[in-house]
PDB file of N, CA, C and O in Angstrom:
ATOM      1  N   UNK A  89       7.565   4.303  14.447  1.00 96.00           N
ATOM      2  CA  UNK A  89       6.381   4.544  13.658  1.00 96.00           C
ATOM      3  C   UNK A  89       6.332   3.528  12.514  1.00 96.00           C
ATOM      4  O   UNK A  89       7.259   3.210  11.770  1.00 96.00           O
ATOM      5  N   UNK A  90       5.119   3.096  12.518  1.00 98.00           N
ATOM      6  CA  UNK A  90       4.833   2.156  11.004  1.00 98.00           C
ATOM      7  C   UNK A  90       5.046   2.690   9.667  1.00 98.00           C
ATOM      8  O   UNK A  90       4.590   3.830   9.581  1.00 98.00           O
ATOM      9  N   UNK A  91       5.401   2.406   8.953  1.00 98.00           N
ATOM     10  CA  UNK A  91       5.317   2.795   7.487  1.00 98.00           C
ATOM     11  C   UNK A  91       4.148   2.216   6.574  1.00 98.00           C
ATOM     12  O   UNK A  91       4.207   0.990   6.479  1.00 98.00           O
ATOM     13  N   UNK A  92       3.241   2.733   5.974  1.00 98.00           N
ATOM     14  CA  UNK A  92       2.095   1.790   5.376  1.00 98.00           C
ATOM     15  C   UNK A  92       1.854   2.485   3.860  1.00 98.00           C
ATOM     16  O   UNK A  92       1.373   3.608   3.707  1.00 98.00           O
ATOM     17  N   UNK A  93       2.184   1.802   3.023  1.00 98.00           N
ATOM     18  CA  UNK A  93       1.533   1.788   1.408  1.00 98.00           C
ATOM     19  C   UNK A  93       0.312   1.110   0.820  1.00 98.00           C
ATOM     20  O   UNK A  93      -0.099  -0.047   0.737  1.00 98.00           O
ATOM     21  N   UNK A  94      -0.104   2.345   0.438  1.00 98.00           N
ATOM     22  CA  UNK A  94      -1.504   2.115   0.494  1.00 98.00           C
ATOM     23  C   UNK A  94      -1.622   1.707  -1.971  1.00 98.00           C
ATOM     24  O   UNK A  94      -1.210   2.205  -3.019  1.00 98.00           O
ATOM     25  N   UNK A  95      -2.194   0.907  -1.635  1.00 97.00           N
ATOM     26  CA  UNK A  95      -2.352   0.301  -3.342  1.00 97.00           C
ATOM     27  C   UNK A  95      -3.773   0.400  -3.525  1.00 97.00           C
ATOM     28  O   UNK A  95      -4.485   0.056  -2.582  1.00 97.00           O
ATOM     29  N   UNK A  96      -4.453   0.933  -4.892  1.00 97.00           N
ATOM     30  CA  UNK A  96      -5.852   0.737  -5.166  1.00 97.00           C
ATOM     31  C   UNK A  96      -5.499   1.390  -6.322  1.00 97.00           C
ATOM     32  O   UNK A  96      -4.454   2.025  -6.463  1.00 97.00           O
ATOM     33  N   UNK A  97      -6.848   1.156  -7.626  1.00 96.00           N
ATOM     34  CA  UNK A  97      -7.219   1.904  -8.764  1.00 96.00           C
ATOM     35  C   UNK A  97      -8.352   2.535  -8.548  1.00 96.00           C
ATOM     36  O   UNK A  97      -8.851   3.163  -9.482  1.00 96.00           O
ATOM     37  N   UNK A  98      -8.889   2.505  -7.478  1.00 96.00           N
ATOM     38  CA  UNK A  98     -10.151   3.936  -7.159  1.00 96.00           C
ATOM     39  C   UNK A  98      -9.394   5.049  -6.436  1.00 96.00           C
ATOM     40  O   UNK A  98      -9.148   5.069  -5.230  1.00 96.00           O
ATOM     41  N   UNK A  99      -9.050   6.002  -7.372  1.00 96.00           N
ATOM     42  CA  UNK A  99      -8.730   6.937  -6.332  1.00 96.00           C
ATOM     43  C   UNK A  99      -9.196   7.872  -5.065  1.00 96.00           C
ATOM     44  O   UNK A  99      -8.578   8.639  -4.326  1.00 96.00           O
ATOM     45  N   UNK A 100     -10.838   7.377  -5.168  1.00 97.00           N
ATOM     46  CA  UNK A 100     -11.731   7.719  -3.582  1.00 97.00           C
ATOM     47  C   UNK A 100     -11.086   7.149  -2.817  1.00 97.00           C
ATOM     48  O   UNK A 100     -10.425   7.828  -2.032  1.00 97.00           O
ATOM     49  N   UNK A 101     -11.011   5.500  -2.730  1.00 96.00           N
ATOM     50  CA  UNK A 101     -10.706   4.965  -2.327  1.00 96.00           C
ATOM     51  C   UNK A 101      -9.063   5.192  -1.604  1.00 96.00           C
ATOM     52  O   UNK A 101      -8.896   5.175  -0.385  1.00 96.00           O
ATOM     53  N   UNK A 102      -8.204   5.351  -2.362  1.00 96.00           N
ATOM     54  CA  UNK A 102      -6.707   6.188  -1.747  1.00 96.00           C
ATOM     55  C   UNK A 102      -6.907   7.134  -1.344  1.00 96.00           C
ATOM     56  O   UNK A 102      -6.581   6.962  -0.169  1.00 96.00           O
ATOM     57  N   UNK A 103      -7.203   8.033  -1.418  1.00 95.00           N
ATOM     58  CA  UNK A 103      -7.414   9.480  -0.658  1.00 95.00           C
ATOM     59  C   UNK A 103      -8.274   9.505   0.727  1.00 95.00           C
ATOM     60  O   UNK A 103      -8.157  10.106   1.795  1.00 95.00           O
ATOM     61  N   UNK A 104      -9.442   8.308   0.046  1.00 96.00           N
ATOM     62  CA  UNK A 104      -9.849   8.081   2.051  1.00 96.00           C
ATOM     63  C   UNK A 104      -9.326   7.485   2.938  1.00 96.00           C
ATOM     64  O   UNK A 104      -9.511   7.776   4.119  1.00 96.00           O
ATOM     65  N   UNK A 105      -8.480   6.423   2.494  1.00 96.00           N
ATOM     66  CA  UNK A 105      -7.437   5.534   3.598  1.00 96.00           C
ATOM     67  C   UNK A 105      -6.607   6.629   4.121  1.00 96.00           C
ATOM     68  O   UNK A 105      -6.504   7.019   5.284  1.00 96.00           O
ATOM     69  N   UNK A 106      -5.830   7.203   2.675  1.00 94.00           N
ATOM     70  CA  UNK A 106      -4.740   8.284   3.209  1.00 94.00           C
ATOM     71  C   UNK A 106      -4.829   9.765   3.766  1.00 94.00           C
ATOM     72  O   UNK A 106      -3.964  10.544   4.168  1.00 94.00           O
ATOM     73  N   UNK A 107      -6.223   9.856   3.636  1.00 93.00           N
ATOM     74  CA  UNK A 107      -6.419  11.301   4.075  1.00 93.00           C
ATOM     75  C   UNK A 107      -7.356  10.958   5.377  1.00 93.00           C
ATOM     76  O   UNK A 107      -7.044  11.342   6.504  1.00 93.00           O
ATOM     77  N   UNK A 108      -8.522  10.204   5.107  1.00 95.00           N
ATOM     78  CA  UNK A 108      -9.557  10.538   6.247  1.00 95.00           C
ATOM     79  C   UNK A 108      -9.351   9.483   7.608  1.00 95.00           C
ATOM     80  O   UNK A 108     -10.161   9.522   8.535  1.00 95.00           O
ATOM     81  N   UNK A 109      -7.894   8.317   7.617  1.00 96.00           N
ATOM     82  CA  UNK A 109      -7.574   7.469   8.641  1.00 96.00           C
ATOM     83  C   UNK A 109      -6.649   8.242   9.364  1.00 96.00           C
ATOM     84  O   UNK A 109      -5.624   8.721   8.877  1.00 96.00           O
ATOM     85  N   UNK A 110      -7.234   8.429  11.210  1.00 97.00           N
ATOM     86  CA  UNK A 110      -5.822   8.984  12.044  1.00 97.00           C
ATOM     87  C   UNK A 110      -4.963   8.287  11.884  1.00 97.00           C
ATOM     88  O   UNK A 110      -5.027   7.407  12.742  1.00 97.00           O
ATOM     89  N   UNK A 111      -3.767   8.093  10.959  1.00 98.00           N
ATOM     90  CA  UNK A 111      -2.758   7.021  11.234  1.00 98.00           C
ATOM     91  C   UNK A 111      -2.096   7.500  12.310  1.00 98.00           C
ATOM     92  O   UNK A 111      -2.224   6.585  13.124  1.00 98.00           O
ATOM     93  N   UNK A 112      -1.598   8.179  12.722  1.00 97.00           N
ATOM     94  CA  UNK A 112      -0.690   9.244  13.767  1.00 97.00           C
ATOM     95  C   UNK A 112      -1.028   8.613  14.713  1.00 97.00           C
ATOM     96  O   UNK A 112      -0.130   8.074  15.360  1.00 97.00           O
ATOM     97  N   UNK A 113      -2.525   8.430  15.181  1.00 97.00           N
ATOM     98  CA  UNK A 113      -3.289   7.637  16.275  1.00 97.00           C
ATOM     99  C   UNK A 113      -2.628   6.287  16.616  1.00 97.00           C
ATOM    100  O   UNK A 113      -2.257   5.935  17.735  1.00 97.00           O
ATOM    101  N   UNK A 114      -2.538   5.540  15.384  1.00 97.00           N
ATOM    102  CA  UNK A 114      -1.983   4.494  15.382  1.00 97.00           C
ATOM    103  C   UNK A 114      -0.656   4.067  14.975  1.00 97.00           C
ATOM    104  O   UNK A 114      -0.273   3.106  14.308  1.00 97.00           O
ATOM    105  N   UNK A 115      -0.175   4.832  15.432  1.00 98.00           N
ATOM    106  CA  UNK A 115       1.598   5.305  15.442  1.00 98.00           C
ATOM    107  C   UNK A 115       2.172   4.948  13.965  1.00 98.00           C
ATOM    108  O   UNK A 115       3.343   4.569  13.932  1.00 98.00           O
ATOM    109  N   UNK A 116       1.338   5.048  12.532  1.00 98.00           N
ATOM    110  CA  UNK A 116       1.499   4.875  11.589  1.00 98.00           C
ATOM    111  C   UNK A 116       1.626   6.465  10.406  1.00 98.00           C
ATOM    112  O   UNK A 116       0.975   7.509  10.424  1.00 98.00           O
ATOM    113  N   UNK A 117       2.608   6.059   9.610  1.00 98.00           N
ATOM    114  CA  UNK A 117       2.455   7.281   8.605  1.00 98.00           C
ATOM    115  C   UNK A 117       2.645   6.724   6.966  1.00 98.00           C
ATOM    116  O   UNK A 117       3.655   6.155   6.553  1.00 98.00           O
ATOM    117  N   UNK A 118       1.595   6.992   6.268  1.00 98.00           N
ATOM    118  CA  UNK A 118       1.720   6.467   5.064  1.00 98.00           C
ATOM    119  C   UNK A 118       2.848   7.323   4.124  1.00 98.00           C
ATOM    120  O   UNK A 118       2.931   8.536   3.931  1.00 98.00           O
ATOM    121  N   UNK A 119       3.754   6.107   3.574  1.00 98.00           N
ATOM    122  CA  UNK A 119       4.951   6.625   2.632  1.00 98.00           C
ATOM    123  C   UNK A 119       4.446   6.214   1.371  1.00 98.00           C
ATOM    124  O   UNK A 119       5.265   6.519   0.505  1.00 98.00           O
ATOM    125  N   UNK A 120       3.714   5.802   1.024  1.00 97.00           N
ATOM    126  CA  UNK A 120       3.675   5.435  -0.405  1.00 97.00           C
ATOM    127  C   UNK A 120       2.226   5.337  -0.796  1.00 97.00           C
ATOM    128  O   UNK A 120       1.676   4.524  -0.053  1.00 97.00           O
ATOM    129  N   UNK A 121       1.465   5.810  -1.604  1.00 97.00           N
ATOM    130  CA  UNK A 121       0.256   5.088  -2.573  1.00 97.00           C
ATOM    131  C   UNK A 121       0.713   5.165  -4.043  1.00 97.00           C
ATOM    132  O   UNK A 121       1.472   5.911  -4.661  1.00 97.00           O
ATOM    133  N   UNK A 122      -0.149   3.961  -4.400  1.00 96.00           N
ATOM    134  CA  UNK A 122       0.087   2.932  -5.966  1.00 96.00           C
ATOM    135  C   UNK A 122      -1.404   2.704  -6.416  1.00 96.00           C
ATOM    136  O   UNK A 122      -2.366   2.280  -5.776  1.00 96.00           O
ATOM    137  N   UNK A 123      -1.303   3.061  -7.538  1.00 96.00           N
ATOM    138  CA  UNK A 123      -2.398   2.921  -8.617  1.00 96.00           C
ATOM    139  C   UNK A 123      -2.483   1.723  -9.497  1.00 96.00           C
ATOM    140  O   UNK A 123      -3.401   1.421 -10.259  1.00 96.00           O
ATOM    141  N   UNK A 124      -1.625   1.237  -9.317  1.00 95.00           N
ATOM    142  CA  UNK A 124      -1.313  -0.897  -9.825  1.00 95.00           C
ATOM    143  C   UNK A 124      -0.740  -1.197  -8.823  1.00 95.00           C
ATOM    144  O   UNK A 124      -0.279  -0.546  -7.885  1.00 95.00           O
ATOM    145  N   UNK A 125      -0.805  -2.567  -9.144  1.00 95.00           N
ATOM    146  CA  UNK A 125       0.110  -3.728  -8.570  1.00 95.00           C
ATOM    147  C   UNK A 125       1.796  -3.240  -8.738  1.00 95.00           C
ATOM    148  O   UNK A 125       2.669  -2.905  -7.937  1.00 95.00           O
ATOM    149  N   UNK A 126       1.736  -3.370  -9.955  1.00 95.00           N
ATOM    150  CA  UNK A 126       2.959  -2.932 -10.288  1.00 95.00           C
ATOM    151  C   UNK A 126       4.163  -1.674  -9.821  1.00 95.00           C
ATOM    152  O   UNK A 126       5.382  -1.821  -9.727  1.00 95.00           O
ATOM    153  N   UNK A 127       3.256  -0.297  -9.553  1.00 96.00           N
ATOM    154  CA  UNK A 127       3.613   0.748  -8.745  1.00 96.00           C
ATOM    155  C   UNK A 127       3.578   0.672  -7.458  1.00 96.00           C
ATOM    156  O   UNK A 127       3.916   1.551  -6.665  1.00 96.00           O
ATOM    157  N   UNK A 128       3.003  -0.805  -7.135  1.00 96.00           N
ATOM    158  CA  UNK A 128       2.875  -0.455  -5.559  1.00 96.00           C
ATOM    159  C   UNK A 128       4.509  -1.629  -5.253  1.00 96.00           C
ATOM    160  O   UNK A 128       5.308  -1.390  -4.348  1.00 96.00           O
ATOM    161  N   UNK A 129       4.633  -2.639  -6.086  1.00 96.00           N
ATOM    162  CA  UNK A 129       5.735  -3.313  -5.896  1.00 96.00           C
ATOM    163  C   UNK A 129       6.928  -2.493  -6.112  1.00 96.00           C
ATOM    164  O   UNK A 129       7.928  -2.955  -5.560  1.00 96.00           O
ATOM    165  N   UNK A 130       7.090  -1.477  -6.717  1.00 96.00           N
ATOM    166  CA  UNK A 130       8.259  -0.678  -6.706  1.00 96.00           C
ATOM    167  C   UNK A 130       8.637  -0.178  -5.453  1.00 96.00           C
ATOM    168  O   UNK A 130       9.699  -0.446  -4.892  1.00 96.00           O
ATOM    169  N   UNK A 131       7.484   0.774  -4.890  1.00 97.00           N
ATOM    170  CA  UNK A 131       7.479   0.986  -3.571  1.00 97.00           C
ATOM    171  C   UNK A 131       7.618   0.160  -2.492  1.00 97.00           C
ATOM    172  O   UNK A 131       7.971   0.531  -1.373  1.00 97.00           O
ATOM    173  N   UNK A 132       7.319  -1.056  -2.846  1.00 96.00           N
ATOM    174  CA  UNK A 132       7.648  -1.553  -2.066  1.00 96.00           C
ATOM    175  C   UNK A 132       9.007  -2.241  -1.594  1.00 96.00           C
ATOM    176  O   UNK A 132       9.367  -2.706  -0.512  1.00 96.00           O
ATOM    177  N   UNK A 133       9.628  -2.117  -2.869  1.00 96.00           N
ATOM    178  CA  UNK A 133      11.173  -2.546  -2.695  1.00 96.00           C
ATOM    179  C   UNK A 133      12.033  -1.179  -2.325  1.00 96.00           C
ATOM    180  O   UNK A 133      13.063  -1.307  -1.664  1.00 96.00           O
ATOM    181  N   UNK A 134      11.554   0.260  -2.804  1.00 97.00           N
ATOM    182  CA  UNK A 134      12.144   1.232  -2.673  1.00 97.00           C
ATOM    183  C   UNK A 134      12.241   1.641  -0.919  1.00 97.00           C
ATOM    184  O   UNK A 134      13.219   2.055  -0.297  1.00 97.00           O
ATOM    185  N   UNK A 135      10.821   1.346  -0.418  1.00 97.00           N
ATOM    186  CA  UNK A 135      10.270   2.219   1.155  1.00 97.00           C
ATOM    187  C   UNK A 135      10.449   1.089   1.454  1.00 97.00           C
ATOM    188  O   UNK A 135      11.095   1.402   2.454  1.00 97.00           O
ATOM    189  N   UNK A 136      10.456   0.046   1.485  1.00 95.00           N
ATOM    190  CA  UNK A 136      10.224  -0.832   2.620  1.00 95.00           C
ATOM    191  C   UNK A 136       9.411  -0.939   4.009  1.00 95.00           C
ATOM    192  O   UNK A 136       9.868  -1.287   5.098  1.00 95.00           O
ATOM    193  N   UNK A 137       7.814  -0.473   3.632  1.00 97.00           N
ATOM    194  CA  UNK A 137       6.835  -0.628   4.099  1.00 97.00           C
ATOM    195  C   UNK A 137       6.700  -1.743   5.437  1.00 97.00           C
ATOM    196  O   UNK A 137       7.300  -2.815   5.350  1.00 97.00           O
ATOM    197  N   UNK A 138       5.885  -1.429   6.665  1.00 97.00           N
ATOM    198  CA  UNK A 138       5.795  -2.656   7.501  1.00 97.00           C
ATOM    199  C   UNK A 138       4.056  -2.803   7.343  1.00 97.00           C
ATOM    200  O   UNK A 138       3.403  -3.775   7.720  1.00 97.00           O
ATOM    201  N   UNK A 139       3.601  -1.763   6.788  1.00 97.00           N
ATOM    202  CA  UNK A 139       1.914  -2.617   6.336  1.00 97.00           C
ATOM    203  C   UNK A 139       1.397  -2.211   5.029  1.00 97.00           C
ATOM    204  O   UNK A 139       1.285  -0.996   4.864  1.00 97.00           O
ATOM    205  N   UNK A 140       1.086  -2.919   4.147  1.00 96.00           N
ATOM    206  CA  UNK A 140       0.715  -2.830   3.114  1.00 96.00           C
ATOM    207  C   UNK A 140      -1.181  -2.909   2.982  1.00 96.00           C
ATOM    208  O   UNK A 140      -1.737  -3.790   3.638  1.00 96.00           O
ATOM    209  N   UNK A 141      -1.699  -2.339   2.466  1.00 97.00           N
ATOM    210  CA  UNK A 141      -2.938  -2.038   2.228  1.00 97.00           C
ATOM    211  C   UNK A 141      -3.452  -2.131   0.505  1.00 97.00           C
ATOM    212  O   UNK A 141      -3.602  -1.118  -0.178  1.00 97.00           O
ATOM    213  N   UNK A 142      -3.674  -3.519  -0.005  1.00 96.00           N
ATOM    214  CA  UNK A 142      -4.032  -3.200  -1.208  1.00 96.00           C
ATOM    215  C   UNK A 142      -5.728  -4.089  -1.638  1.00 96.00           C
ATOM    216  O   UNK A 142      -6.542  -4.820  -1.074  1.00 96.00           O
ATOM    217  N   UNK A 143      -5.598  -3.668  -2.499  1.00 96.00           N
ATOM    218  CA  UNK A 143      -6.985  -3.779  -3.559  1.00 96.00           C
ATOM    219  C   UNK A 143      -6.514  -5.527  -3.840  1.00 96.00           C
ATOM    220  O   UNK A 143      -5.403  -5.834  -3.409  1.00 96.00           O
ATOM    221  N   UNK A 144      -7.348  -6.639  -4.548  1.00 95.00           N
ATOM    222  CA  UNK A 144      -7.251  -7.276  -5.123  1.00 95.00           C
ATOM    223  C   UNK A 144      -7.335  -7.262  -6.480  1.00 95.00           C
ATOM    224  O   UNK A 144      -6.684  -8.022  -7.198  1.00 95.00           O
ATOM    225  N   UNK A 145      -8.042  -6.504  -6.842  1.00 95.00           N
ATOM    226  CA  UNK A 145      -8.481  -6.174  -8.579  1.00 95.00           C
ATOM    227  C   UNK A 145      -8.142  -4.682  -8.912  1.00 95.00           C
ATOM    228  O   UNK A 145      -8.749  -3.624  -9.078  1.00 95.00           O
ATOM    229  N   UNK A 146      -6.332  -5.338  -8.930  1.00 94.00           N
ATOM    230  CA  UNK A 146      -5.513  -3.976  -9.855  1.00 94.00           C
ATOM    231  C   UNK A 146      -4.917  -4.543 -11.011  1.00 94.00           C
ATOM    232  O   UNK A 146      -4.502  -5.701 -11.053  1.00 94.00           O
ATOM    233  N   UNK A 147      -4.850  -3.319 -12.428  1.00 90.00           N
ATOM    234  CA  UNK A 147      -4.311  -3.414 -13.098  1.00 90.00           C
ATOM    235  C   UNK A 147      -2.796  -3.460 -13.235  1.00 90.00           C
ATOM    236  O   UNK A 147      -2.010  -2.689 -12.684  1.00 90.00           O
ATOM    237  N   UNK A 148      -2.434  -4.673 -14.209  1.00 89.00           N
ATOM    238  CA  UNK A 148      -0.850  -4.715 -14.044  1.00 89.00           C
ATOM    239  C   UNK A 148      -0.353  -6.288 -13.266  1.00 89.00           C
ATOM    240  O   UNK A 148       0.195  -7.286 -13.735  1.00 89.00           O
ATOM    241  N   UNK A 149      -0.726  -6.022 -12.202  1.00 94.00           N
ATOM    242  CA  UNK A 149      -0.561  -6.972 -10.957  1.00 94.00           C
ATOM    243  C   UNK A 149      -1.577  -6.745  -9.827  1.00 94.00           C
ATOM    244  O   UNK A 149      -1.711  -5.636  -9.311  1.00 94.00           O
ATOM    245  N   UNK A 150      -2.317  -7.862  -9.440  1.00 95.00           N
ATOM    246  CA  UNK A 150      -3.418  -8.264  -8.405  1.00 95.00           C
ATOM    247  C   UNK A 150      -2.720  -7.999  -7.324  1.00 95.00           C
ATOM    248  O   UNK A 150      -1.513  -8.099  -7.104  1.00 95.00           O
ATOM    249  N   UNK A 151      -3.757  -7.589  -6.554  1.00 94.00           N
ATOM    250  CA  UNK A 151      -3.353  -7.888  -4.663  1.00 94.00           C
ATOM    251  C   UNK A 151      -2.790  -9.222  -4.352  1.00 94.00           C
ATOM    252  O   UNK A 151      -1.997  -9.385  -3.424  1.00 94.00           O
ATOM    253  N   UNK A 152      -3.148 -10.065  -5.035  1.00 95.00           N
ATOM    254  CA  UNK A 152      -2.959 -11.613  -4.612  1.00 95.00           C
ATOM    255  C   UNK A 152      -1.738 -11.921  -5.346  1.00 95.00           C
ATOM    256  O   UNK A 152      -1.073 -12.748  -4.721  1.00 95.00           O
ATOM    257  N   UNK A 153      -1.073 -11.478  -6.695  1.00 96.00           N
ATOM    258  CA  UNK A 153      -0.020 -11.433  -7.138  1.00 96.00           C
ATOM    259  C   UNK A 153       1.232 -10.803  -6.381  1.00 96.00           C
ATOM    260  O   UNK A 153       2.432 -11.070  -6.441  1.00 96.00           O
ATOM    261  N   UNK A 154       0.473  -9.819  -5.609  1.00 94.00           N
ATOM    262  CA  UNK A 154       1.529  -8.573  -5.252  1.00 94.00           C
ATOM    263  C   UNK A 154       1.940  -9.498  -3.991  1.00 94.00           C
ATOM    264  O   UNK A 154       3.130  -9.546  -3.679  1.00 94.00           O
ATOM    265  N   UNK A 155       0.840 -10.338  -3.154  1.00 93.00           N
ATOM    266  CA  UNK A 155       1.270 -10.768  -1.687  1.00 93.00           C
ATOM    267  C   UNK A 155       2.009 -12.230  -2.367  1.00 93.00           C
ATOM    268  O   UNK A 155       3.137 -12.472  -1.937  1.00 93.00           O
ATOM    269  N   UNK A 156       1.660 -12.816  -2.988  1.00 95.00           N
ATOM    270  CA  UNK A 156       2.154 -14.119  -3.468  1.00 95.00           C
ATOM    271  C   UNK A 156       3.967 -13.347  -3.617  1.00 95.00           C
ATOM    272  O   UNK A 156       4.874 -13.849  -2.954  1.00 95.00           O
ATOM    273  N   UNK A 157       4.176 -12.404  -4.343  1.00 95.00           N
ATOM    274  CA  UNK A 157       5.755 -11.796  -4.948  1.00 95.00           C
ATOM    275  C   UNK A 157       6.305 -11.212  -3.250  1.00 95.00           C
ATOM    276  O   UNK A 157       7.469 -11.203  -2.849  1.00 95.00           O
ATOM    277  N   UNK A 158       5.265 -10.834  -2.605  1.00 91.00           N
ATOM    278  CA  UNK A 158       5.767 -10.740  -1.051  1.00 91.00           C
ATOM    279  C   UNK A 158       6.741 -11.765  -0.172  1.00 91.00           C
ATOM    280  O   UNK A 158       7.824 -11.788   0.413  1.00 91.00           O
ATOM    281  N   UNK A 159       5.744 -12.487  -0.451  1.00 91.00           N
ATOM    282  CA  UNK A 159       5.832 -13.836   0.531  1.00 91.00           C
ATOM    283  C   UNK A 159       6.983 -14.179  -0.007  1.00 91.00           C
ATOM    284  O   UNK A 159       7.758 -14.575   0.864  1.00 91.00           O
ATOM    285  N   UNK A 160       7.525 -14.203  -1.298  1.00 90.00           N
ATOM    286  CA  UNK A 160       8.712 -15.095  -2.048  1.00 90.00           C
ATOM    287  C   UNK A 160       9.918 -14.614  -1.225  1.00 90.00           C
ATOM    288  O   UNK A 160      11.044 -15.049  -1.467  1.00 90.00           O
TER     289      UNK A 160
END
């Protein structure tokens, strides 16, 4: 099964990825959502996620910060 952390500062927005997507369908189960950049990089060193799902315009740290600190 996939592991997927889901990152955003709209919380509609998290609750519909994580609540209203069959992940199960897609042999996925979300371990983590983050309200920054920053909370979602914790998680991400803690869970060790295989798909990440984030926002570009978060407080703290960007989507584009968070994949740039990925990639390193």
């Amino acid at each position: 099964m996939w592991k997927v952390v889901i990152a955003d500062d709209e919380p509609l927005i998290v609750s519909g990825l994580s609540e209203k997507v069959n992940w199960k369908q897609m042999d996925c189960t979300v371990v983590g959502v983050a309200s920054s950049g920053l909370q979602a990089r914790t998680h991400l060193e803690k869970l060790n996620p295989d798909i990440l799902l984030t926002d570009v315009a978060m407080p703290g740290m960007t989507g584009l910060e968070l994949a740039a600190w990925l990639r390193q």
